[in-house]
PDB file of C-alpha atoms in Angstrom:
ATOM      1  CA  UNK A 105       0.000   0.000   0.000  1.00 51.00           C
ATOM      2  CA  UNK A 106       1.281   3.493  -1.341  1.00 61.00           C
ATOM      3  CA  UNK A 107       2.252   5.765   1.660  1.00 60.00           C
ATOM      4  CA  UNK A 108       3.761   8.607  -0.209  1.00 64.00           C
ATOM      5  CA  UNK A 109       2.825  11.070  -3.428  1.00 65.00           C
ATOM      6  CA  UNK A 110       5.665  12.149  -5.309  1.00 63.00           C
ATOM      7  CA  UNK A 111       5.213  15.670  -7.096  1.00 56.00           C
ATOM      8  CA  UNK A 112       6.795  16.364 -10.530  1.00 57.00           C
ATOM      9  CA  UNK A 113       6.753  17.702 -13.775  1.00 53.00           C
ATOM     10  CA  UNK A 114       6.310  18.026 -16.894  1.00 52.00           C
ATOM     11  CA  UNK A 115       7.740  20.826 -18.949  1.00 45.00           C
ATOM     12  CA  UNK A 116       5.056  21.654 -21.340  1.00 44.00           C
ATOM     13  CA  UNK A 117       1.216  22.725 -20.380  1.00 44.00           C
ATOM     14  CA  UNK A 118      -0.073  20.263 -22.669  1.00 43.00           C
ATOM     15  CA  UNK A 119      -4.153  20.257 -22.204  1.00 41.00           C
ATOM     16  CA  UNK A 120      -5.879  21.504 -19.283  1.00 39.00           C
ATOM     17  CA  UNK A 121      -6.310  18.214 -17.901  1.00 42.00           C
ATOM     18  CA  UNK A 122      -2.795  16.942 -18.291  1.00 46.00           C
ATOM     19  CA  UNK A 123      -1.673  15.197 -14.762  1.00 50.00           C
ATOM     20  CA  UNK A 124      -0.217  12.435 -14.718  1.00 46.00           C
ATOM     21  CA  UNK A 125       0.552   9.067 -12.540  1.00 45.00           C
ATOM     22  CA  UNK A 126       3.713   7.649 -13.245  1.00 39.00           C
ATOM     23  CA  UNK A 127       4.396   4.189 -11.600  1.00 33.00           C
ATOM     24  CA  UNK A 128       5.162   1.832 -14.856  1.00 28.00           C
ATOM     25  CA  UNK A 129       5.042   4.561 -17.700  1.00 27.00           C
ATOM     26  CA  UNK A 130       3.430   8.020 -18.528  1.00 29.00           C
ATOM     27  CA  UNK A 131      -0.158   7.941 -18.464  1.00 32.00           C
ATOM     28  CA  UNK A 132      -2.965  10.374 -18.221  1.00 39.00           C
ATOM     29  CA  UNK A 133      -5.487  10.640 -14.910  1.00 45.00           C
ATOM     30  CA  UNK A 134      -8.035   8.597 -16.996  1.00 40.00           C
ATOM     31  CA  UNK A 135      -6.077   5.583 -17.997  1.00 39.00           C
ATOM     32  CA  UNK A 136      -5.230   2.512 -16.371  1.00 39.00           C
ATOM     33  CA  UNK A 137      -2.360   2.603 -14.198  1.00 45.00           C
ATOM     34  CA  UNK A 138      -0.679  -0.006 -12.005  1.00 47.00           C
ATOM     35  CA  UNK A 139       0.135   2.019  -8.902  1.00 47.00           C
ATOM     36  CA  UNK A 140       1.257  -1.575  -7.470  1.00 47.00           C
ATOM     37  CA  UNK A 141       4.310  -1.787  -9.831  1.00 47.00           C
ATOM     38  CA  UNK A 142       6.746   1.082  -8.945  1.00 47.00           C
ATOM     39  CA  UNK A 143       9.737   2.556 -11.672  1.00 51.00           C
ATOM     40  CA  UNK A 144      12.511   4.685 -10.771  1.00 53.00           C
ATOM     41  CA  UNK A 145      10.636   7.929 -10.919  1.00 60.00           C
ATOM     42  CA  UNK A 146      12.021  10.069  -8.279  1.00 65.00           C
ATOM     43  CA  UNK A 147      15.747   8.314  -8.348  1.00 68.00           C
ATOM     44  CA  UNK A 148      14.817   6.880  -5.028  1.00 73.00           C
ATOM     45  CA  UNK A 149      14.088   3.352  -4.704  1.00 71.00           C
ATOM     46  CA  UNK A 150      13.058   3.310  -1.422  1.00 73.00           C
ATOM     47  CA  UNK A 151      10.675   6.520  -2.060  1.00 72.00           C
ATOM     48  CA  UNK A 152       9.672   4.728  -5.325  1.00 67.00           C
ATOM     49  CA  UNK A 153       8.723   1.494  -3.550  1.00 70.00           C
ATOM     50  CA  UNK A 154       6.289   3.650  -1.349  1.00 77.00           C
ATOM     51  CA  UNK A 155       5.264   6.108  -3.961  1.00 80.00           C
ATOM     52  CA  UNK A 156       2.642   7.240  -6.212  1.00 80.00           C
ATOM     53  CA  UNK A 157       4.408   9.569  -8.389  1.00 81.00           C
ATOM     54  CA  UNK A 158       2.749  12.349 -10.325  1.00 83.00           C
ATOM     55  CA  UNK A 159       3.762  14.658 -13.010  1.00 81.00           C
ATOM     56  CA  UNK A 160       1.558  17.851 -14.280  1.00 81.00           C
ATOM     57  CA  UNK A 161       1.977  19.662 -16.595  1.00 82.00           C
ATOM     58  CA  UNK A 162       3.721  23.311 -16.322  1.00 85.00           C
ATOM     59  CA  UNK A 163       5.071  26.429 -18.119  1.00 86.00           C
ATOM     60  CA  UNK A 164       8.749  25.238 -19.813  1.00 86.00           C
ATOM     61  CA  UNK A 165      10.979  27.896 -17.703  1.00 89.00           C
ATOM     62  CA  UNK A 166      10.646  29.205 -13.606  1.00 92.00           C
ATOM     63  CA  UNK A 167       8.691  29.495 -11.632  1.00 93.00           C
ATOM     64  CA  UNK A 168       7.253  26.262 -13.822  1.00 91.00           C
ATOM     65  CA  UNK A 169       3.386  27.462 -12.986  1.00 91.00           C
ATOM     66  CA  UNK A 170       0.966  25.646 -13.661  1.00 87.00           C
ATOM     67  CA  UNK A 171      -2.694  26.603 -15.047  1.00 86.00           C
ATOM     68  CA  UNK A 172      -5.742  26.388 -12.574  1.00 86.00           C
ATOM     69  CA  UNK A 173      -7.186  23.038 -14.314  1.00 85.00           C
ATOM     70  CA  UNK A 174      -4.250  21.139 -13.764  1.00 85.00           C
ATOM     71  CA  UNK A 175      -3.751  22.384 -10.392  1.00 88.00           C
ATOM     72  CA  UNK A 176      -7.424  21.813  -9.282  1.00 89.00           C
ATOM     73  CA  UNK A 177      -7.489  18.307 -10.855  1.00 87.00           C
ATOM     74  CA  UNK A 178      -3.688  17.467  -8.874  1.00 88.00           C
ATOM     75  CA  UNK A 179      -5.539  17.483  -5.802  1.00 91.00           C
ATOM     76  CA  UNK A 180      -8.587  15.808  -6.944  1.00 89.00           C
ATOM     77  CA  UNK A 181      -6.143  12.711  -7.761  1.00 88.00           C
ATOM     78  CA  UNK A 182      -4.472  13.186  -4.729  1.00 90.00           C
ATOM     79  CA  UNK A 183      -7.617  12.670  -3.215  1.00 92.00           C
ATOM     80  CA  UNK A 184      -8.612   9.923  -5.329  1.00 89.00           C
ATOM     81  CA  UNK A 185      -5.255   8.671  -4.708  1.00 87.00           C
ATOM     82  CA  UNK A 186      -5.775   8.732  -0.536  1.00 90.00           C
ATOM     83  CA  UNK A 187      -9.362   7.096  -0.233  1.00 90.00           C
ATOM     84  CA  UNK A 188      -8.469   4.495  -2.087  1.00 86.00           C
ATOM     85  CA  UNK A 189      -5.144   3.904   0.072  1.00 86.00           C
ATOM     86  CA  UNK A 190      -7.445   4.356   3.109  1.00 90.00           C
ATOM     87  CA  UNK A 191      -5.709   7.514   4.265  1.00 91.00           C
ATOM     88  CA  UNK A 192      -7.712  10.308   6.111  1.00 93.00           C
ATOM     89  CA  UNK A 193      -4.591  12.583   6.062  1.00 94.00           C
ATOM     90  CA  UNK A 194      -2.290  14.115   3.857  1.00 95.00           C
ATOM     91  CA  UNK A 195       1.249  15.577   5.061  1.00 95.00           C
ATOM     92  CA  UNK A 196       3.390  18.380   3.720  1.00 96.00           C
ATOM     93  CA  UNK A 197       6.431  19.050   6.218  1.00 94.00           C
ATOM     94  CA  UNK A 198       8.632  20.768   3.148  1.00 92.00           C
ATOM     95  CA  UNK A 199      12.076  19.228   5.083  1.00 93.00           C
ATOM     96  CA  UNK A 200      13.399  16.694   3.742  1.00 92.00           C
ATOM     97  CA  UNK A 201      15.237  14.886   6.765  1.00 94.00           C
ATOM     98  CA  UNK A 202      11.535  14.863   8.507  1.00 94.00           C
ATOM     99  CA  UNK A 203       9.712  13.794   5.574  1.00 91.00           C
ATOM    100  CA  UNK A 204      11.823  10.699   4.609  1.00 89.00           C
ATOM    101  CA  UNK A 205      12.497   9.975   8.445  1.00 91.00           C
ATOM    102  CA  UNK A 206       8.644  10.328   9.485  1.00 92.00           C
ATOM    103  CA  UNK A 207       6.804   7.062  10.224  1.00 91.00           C
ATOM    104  CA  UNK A 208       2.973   7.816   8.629  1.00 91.00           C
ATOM    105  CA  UNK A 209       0.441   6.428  10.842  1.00 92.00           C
ATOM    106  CA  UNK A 210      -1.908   4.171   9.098  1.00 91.00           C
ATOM    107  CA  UNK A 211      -4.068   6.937   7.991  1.00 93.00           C
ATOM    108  CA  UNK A 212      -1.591   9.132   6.937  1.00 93.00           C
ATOM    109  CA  UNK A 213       0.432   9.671   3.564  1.00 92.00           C
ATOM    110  CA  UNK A 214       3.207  11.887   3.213  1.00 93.00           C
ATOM    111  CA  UNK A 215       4.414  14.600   0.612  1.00 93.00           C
ATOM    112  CA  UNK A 216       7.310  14.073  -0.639  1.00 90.00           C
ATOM    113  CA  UNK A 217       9.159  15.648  -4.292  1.00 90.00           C
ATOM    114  CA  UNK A 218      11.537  14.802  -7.017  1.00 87.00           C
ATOM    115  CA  UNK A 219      14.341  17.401  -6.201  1.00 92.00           C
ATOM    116  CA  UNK A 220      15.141  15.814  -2.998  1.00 91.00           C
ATOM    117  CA  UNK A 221      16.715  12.925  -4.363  1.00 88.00           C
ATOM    118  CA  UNK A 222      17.921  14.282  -7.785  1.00 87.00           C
ATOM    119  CA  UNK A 223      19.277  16.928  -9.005  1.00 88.00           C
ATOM    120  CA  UNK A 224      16.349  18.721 -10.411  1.00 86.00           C
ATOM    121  CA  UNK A 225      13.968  21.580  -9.647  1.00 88.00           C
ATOM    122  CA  UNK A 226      10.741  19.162 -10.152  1.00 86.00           C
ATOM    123  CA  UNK A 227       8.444  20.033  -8.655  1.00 88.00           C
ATOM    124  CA  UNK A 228       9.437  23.803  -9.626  1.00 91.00           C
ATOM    125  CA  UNK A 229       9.136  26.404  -7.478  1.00 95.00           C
ATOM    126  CA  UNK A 230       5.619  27.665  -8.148  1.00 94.00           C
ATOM    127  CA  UNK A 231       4.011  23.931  -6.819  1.00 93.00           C
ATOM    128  CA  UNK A 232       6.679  23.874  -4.466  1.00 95.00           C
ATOM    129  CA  UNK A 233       5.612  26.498  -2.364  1.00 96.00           C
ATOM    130  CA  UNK A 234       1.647  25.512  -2.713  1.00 95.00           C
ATOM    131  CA  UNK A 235       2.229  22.015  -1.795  1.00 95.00           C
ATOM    132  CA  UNK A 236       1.202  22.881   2.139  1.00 96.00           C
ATOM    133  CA  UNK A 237      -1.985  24.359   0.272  1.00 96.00           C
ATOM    134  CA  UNK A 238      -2.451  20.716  -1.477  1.00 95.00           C
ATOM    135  CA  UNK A 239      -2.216  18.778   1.806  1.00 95.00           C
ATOM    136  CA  UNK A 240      -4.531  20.894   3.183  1.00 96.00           C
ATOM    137  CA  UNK A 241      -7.248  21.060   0.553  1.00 95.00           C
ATOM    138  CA  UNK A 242      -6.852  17.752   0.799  1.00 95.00           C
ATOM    139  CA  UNK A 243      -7.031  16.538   4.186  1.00 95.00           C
ATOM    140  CA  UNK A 244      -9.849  19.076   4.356  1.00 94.00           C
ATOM    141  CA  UNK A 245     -12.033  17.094   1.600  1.00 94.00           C
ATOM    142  CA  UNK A 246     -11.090  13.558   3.110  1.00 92.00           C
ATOM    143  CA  UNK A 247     -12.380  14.406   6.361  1.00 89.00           C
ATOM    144  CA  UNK A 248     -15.739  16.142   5.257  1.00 84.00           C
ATOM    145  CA  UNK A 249     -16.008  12.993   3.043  1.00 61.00           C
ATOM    146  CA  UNK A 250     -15.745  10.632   6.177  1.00 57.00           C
ATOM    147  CA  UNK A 251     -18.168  13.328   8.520  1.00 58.00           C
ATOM    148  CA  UNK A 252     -20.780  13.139   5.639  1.00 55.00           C
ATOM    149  CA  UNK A 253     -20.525   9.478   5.697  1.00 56.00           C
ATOM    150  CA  UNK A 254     -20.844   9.442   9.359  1.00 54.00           C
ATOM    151  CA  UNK A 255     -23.552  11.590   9.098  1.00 54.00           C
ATOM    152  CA  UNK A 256     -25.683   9.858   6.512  1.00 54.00           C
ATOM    153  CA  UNK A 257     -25.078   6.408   8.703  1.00 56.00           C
ATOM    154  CA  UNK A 258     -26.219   7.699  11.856  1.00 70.00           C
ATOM    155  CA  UNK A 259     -29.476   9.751  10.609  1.00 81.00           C
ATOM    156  CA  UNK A 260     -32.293   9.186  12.819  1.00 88.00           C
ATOM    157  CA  UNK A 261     -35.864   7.722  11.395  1.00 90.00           C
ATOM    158  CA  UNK A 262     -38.747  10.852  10.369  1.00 91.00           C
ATOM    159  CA  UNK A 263     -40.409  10.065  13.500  1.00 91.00           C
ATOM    160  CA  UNK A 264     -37.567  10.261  16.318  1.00 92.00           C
ATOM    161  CA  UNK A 265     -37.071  13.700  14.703  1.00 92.00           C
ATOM    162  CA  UNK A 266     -40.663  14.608  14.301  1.00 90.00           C
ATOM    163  CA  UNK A 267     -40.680  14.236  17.947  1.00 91.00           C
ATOM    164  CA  UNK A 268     -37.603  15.737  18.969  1.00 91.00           C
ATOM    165  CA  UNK A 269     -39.198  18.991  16.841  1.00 90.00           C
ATOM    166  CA  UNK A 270     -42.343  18.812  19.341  1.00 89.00           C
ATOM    167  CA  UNK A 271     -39.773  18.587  22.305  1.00 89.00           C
ATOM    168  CA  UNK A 272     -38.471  22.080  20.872  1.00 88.00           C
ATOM    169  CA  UNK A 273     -34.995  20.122  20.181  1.00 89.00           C
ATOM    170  CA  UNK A 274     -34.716  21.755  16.782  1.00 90.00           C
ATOM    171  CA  UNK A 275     -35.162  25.453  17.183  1.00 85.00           C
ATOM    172  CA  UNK A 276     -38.193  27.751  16.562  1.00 83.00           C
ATOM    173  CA  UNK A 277     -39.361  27.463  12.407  1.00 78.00           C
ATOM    174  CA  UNK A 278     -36.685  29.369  10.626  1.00 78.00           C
ATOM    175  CA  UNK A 279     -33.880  28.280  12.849  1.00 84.00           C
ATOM    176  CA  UNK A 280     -35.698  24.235  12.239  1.00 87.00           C
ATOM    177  CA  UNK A 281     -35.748  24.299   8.820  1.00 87.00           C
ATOM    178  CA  UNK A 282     -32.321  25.587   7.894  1.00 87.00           C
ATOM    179  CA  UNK A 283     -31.510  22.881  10.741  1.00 88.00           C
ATOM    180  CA  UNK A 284     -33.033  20.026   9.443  1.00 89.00           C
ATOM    181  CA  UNK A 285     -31.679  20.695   6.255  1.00 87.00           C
ATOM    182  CA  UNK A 286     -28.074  20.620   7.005  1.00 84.00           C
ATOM    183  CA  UNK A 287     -28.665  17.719   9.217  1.00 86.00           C
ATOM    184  CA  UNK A 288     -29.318  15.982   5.202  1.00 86.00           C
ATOM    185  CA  UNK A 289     -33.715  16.027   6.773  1.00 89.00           C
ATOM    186  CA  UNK A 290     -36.464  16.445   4.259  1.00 90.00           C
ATOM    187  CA  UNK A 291     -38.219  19.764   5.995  1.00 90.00           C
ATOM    188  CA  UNK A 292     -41.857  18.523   4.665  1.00 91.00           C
ATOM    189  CA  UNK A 293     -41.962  15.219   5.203  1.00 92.00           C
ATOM    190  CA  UNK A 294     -40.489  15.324   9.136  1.00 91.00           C
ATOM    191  CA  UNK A 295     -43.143  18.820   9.353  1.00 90.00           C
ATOM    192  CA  UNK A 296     -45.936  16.502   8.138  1.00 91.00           C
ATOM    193  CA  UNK A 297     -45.171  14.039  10.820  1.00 90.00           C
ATOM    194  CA  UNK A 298     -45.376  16.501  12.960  1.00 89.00           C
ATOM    195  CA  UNK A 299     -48.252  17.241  12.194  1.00 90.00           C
ATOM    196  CA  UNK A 300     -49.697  13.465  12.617  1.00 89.00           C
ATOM    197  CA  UNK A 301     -48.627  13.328  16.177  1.00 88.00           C
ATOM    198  CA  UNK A 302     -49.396  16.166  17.029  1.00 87.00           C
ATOM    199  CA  UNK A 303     -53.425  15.366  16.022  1.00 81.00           C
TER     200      UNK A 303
END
């Protein structure tokens, strides 16, 4: 199981979806990839052997920016990438000597990039600096992902509600309904039940 994400890449914007996971050979987001088999992508082998490594595209000279799409759609695959390693965190520490040394809990994957074991400038500068900004967007999204699920698995029936409405437990009828409706409720149909019991 993968425990790091390496960042690269690639010196060309190509299209506006162009990122790419590199593990056996250069492949867009939609193809079929074996993230099992690993190839000396970040001159590492003990990085590699952990590593999902990803290159997007980017301007050909520094900073090496990169356009919105491809940026937004990195950490959608690094998302992708974590749920279906069964990680609930991703790290950035930007050092080196921490990253490599850090033990990742189970949850956990770590950042790690390209010019730390070559001599290279991959990820560039401009990614470089954001990548605290990716670990954070993306922690962010795989823990509303797992509260939603929690929420949606623990959702009481119509009528425990209907009666915790009666027992005031959900605000006066603005403050309900706006309530109710976060909580993922149908405002109507627990109202209506209200209604029955309280005939």
């Amino acid at each position: 199981m993968a425990t790091k994400i390496t960042k690269e890449y690639i010196l060309e914007q190509l299209t506006a979806d162009s990122v790419n996971v590199v593990t056996v050979s250069y492949a867009r987001v939609n193809s079929k990839n074996c993230e099992i088999s690993r190839e000396r992508m970040s001159y590492s082998n003990s990085n590699d052997q952990r590593a999902v490594t990803i290159e997007c595209a980017s301007d050909t000279y520094t900073p090496y920016a990169m356009n919105s799409k491809v940026y937004n759609k990195l950490i959608k695959l690094c998302i992708d990438i974590c749920k279906r390693n069964k990680k609930k965190k991703l790290l950035w520490f930007k050092d080196k000597n921490k990253s490599l040394s850090y033990k990742p809990k189970p949850d956990e994957m770590v950042l790690t990039v390209h010019r730390w074991f070559a001599n290279k400038s991959c990820p560039g500068d401009w990614l470089y600096s954001r990548l605290g900004n990716v670990a954070k967007e993306v922690t962010k999204a795989l823990n509303t992902s797992i509260k939603s699920k929690e929420n949606t698995t623990k959702k009481k029936s119509i009528d425990t509600i209907a009666r915790e409405v009666i027992n005031g437990k959900w605000g006066n009828v603005a403050d309900r309904k706006k309530r109710l409706l976060s909580a993922g409720y149908d405002y109507n149909t627990v109202q209506k039940r209200v209604n029955e019991l309280l005939e």
